[in-house]
Short mmCIF file of N, CA and C in Angstrom, two decimals:
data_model
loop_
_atom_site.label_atom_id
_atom_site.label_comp_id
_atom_site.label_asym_id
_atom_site.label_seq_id
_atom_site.Cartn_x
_atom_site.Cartn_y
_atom_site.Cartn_z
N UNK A 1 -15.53 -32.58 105.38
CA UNK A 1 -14.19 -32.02 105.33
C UNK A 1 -13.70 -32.04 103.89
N UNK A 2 -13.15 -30.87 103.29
CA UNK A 2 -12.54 -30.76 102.53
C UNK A 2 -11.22 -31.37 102.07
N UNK A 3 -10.57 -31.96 101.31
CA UNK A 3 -9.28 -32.92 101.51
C UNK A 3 -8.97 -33.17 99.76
N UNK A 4 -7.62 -32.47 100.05
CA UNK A 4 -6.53 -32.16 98.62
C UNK A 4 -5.62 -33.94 99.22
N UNK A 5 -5.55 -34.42 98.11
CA UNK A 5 -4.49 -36.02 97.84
C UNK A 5 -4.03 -35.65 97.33
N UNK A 6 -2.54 -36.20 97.31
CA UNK A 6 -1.28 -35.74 96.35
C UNK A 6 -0.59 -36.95 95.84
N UNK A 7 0.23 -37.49 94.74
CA UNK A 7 1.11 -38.59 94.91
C UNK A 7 1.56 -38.53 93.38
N UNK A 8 2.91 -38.10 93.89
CA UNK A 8 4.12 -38.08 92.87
C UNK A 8 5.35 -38.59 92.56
N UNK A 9 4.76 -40.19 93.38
CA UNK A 9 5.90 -41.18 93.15
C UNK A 9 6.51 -42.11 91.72
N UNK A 10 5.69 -41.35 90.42
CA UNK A 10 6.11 -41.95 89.51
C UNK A 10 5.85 -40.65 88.17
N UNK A 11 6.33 -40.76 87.08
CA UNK A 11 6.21 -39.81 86.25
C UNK A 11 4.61 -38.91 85.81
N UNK A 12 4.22 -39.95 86.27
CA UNK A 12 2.36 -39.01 86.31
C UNK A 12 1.66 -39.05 87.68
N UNK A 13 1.90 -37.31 87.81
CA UNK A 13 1.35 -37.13 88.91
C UNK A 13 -0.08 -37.10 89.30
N UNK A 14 -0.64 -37.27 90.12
CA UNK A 14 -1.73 -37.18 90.56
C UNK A 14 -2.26 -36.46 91.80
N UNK A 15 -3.48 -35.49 91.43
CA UNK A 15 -3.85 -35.08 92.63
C UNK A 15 -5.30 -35.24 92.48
N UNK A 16 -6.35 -35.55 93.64
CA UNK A 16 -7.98 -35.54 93.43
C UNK A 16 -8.09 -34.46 94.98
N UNK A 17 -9.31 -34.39 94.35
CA UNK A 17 -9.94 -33.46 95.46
C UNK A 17 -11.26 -34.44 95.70
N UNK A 18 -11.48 -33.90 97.19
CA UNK A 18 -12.56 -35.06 97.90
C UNK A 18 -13.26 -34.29 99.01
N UNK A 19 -14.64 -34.19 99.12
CA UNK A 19 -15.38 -33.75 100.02
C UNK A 19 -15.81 -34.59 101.13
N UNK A 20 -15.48 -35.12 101.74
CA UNK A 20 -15.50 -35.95 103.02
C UNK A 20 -15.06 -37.56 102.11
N UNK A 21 -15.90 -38.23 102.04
CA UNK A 21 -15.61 -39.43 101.23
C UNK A 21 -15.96 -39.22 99.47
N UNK A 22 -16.32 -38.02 99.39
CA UNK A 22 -16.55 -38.13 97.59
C UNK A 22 -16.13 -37.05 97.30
N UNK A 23 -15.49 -38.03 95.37
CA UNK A 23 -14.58 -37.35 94.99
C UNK A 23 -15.48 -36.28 94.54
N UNK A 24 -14.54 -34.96 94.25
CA UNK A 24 -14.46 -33.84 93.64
C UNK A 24 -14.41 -33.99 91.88
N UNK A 25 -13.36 -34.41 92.21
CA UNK A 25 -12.34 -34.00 91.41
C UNK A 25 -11.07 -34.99 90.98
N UNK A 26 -10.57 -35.18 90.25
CA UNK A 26 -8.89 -35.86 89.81
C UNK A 26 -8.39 -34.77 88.92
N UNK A 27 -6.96 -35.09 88.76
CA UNK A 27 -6.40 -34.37 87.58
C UNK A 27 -4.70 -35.44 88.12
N UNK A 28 -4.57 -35.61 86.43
CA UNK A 28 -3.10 -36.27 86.18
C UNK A 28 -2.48 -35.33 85.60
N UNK A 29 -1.17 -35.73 85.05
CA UNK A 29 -0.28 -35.09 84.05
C UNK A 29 0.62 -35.63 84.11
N UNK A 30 1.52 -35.68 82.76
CA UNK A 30 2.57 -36.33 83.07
C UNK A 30 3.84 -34.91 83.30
N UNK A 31 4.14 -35.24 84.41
CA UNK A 31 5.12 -34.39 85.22
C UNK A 31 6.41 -34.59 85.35
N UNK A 32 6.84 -35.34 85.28
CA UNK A 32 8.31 -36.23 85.33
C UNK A 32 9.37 -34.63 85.97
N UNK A 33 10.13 -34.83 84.40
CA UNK A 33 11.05 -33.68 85.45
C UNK A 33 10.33 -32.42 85.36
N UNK A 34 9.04 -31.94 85.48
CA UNK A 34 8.77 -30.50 85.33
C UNK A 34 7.67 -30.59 86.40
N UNK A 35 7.96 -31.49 87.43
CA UNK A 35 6.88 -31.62 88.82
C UNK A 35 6.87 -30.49 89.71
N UNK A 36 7.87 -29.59 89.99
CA UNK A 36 8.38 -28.94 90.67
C UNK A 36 7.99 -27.65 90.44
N UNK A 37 7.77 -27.17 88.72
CA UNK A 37 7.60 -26.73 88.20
C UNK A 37 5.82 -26.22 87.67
N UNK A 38 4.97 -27.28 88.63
CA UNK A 38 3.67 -27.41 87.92
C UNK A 38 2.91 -28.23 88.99
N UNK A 39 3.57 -28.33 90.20
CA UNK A 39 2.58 -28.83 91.11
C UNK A 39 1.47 -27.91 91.56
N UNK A 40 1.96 -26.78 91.89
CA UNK A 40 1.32 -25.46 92.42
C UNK A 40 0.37 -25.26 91.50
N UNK A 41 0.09 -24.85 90.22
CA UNK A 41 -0.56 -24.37 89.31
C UNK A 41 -1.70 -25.86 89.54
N UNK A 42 -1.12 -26.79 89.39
CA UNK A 42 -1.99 -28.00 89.00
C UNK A 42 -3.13 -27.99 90.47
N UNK A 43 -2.34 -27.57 91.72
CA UNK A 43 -3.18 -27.75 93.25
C UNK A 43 -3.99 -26.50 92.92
N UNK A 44 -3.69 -25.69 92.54
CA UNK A 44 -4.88 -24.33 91.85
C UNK A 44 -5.59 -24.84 91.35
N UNK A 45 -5.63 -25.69 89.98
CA UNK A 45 -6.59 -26.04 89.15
C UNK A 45 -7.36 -26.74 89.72
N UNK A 46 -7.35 -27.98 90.14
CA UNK A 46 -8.04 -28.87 90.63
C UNK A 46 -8.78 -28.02 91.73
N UNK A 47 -8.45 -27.13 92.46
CA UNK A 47 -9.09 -26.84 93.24
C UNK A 47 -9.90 -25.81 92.77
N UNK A 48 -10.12 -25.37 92.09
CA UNK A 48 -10.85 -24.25 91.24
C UNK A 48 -12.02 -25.27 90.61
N UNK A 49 -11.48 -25.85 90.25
CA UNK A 49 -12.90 -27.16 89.59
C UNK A 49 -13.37 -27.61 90.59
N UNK A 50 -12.99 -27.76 91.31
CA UNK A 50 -13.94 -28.59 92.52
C UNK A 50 -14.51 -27.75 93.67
N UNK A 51 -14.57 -26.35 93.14
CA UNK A 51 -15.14 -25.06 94.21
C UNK A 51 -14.44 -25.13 95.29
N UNK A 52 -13.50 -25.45 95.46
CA UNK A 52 -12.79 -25.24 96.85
C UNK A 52 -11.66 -24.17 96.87
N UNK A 53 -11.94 -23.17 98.23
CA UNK A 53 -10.45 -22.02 98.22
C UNK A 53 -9.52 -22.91 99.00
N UNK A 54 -8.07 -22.22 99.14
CA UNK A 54 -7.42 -23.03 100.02
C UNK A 54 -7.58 -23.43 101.44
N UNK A 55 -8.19 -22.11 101.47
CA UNK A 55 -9.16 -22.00 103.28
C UNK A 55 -9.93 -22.79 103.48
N UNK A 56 -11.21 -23.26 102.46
CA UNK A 56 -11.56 -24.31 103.09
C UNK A 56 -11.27 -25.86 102.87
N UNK A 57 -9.79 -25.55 102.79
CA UNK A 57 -9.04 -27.03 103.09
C UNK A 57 -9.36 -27.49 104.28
N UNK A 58 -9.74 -28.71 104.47
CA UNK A 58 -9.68 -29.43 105.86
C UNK A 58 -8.40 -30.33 106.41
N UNK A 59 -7.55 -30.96 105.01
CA UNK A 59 -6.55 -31.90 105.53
C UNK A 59 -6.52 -32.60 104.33
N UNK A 60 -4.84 -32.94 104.51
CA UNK A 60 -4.49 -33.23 102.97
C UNK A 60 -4.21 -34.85 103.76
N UNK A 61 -4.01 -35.52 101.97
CA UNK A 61 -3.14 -36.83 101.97
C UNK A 61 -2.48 -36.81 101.02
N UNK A 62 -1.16 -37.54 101.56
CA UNK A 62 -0.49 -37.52 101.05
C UNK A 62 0.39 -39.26 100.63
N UNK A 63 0.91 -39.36 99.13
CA UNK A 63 1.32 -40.80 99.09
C UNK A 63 2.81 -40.84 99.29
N UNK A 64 3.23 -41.91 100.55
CA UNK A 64 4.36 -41.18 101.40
C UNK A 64 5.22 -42.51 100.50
N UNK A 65 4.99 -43.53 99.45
CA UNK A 65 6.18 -44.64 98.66
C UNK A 65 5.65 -45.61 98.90
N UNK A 66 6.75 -46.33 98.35
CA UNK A 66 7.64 -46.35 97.64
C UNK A 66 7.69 -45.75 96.35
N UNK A 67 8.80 -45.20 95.79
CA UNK A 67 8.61 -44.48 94.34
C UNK A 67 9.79 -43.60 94.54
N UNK A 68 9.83 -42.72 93.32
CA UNK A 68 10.67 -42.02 92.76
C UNK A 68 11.42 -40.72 94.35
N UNK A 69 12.61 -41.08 94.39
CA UNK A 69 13.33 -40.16 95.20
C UNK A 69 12.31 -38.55 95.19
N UNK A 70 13.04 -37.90 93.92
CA UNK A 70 12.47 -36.76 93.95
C UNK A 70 10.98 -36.47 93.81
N UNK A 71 10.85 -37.07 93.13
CA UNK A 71 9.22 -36.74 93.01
C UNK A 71 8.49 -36.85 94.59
N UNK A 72 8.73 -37.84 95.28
CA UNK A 72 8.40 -37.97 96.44
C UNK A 72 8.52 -36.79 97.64
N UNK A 73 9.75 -36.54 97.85
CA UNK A 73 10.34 -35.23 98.41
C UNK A 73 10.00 -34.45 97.78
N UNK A 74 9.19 -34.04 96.62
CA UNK A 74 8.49 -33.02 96.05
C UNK A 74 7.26 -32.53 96.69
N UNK A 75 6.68 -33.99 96.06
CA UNK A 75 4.79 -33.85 96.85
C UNK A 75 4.73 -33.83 98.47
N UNK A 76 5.73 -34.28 99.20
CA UNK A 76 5.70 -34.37 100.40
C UNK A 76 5.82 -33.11 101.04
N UNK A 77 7.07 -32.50 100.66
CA UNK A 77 7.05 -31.18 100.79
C UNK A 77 6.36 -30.10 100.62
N UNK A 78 5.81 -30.18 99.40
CA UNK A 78 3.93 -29.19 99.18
C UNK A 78 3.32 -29.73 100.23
N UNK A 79 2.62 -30.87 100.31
CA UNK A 79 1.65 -31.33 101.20
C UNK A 79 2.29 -30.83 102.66
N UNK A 80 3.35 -31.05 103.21
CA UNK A 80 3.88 -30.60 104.48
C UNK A 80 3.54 -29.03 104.47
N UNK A 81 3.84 -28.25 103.62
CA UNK A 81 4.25 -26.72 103.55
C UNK A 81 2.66 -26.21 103.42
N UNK A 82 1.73 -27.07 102.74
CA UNK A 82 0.68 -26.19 102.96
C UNK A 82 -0.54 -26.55 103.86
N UNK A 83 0.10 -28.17 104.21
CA UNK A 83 -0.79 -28.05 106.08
C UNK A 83 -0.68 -27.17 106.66
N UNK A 84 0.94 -27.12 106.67
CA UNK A 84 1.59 -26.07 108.06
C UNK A 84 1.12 -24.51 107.62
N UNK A 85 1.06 -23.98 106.46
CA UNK A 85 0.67 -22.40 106.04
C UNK A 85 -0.98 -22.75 106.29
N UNK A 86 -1.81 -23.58 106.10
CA UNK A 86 -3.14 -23.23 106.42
C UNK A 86 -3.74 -24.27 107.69
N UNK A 87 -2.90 -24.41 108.86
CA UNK A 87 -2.64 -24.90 110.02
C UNK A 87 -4.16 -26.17 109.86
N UNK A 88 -3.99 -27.24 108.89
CA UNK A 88 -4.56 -27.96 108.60
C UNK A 88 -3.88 -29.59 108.97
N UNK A 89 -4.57 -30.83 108.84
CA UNK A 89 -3.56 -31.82 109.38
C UNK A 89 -3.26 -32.99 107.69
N UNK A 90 -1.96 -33.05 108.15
CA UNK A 90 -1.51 -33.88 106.96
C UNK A 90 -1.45 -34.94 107.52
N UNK A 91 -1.67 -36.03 106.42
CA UNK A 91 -1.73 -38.02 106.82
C UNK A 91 -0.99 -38.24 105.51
N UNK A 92 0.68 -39.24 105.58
CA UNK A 92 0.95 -40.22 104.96
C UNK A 92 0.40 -41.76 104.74
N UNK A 93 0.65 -41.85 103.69
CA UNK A 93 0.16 -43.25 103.61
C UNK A 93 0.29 -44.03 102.01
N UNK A 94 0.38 -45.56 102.18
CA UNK A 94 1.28 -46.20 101.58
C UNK A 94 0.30 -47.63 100.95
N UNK A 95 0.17 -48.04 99.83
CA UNK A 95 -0.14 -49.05 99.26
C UNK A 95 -1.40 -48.73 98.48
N UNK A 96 -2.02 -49.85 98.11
CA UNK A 96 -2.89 -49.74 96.99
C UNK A 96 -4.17 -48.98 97.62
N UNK A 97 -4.20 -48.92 98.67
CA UNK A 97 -5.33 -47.87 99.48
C UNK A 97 -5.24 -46.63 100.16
N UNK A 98 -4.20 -46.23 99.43
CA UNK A 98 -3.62 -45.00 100.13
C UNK A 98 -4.27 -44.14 100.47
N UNK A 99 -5.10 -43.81 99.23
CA UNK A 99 -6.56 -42.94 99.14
C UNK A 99 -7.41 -42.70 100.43
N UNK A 100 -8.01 -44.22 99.97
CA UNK A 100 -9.23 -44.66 101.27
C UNK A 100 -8.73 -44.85 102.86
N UNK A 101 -7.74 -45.18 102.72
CA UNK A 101 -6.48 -45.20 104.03
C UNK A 101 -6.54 -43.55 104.94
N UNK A 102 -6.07 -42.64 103.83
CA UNK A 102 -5.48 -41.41 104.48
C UNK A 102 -6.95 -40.75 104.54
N UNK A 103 -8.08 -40.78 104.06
CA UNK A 103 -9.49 -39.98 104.13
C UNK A 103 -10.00 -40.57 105.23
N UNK A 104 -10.16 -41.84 105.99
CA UNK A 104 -10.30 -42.75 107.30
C UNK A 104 -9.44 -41.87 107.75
N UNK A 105 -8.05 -41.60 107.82
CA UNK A 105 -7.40 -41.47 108.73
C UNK A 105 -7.64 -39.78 109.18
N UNK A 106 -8.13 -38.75 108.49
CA UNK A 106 -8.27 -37.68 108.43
C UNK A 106 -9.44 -37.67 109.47
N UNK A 107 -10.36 -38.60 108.74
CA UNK A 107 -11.88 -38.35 109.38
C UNK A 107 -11.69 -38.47 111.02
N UNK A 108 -10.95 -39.90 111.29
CA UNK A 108 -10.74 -40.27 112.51
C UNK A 108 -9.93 -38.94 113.77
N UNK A 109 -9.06 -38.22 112.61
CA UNK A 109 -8.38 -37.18 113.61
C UNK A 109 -7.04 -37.33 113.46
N UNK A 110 -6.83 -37.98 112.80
CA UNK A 110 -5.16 -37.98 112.69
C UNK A 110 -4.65 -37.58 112.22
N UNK A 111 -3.24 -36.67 112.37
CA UNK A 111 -2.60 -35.94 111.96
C UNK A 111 -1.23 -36.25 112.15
N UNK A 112 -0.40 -36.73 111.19
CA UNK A 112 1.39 -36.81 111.02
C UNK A 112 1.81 -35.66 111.53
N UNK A 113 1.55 -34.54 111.43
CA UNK A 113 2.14 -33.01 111.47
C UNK A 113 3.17 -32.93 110.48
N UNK A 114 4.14 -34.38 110.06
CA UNK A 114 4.92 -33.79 108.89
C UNK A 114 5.35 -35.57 108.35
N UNK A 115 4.15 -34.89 107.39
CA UNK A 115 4.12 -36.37 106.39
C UNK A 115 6.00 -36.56 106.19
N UNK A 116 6.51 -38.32 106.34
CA UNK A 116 7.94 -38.62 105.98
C UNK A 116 7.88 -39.35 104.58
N UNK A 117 8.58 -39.17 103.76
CA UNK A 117 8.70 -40.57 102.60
C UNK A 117 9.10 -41.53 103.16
N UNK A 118 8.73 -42.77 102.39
CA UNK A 118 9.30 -43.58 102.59
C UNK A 118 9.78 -44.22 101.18
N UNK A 119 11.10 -44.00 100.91
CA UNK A 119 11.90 -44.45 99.47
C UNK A 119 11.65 -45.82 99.40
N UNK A 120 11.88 -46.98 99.82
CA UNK A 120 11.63 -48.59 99.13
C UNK A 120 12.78 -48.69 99.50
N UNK A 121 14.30 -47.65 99.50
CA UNK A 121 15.61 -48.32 99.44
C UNK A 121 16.50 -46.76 100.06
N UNK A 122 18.03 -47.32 100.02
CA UNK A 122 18.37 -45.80 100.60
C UNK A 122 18.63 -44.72 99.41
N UNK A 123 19.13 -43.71 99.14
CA UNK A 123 19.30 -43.13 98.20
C UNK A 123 20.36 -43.76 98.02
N UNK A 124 20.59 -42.73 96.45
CA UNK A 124 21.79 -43.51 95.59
C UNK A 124 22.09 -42.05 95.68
N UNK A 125 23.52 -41.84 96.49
CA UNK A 125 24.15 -40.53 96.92
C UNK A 125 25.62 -40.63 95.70
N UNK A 126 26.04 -40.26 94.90
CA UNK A 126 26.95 -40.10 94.46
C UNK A 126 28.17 -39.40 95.08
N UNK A 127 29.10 -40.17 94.88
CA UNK A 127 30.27 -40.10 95.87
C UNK A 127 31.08 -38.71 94.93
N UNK A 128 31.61 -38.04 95.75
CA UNK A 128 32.09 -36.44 94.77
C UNK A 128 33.49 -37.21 94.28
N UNK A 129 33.83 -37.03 93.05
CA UNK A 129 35.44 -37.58 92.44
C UNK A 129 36.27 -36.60 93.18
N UNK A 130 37.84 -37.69 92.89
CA UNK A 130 38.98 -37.25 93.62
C UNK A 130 39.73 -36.62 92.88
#
């Protein structure tokens, strides 16, 4: 199985590409505020180096936190949006094995249908002035 990782819980993002249990592929960058801006191009690249079209995606992972508000709701949202456009299964997942965690969890059959973050804390909502 083919399998795009994502995780953009801190200013350098990361994505690898992985053919059942071996890697493809990695690619970093530092992304901070221009993640939004360069995730797409970057899920092109990596996947162009590692011979894979988007079609033969099998199932993504995704790193569901603790970490950065937006960045998180960034990658989560790609990873959600392009399970669901190439009716593939997405897996969250959390800690220093996130990797090896969500590629087990793919292999096994599991599918979130819509990877959630998980922030560490609640947001920090700014209250509108009076």
């Amino acid at each position: 199985m083919n399998i795009l990782a994502i995780r953009t819980d801190k200013p350098e993002a990361e994505l690898y590409a992985y053919k059942d249990k071996v890697e493809l592929g990695q690619l970093k960058w530092q992304a901070h505020l221009k993640l939004s801006g360069t995730i797409h191009q970057k899920i092109e690249e990596i996947l162009n180096k590692s011979s894979i079209s988007l079609s033969e995606l099998g199932g993504i992972v995704v790193f569901e936190g603790p970490g950065s508000f937006t960045g998180l709701r960034i990658g989560i949202t790609v990873a959600n949006a392009l399970a669901y456009a190439q009716a593939i299964p997405v897996v969250a997942c959390a800690g220093d094995d996130w990797l090896n965690e969500g590629i087990d969890r793919l292999a096994s059959g599991n599918n979130d249908k819509i990877a959630k973050p998980e922030y560490g804390a609640p947001p920090h909502i700014t209250q509108p002035r009076k």
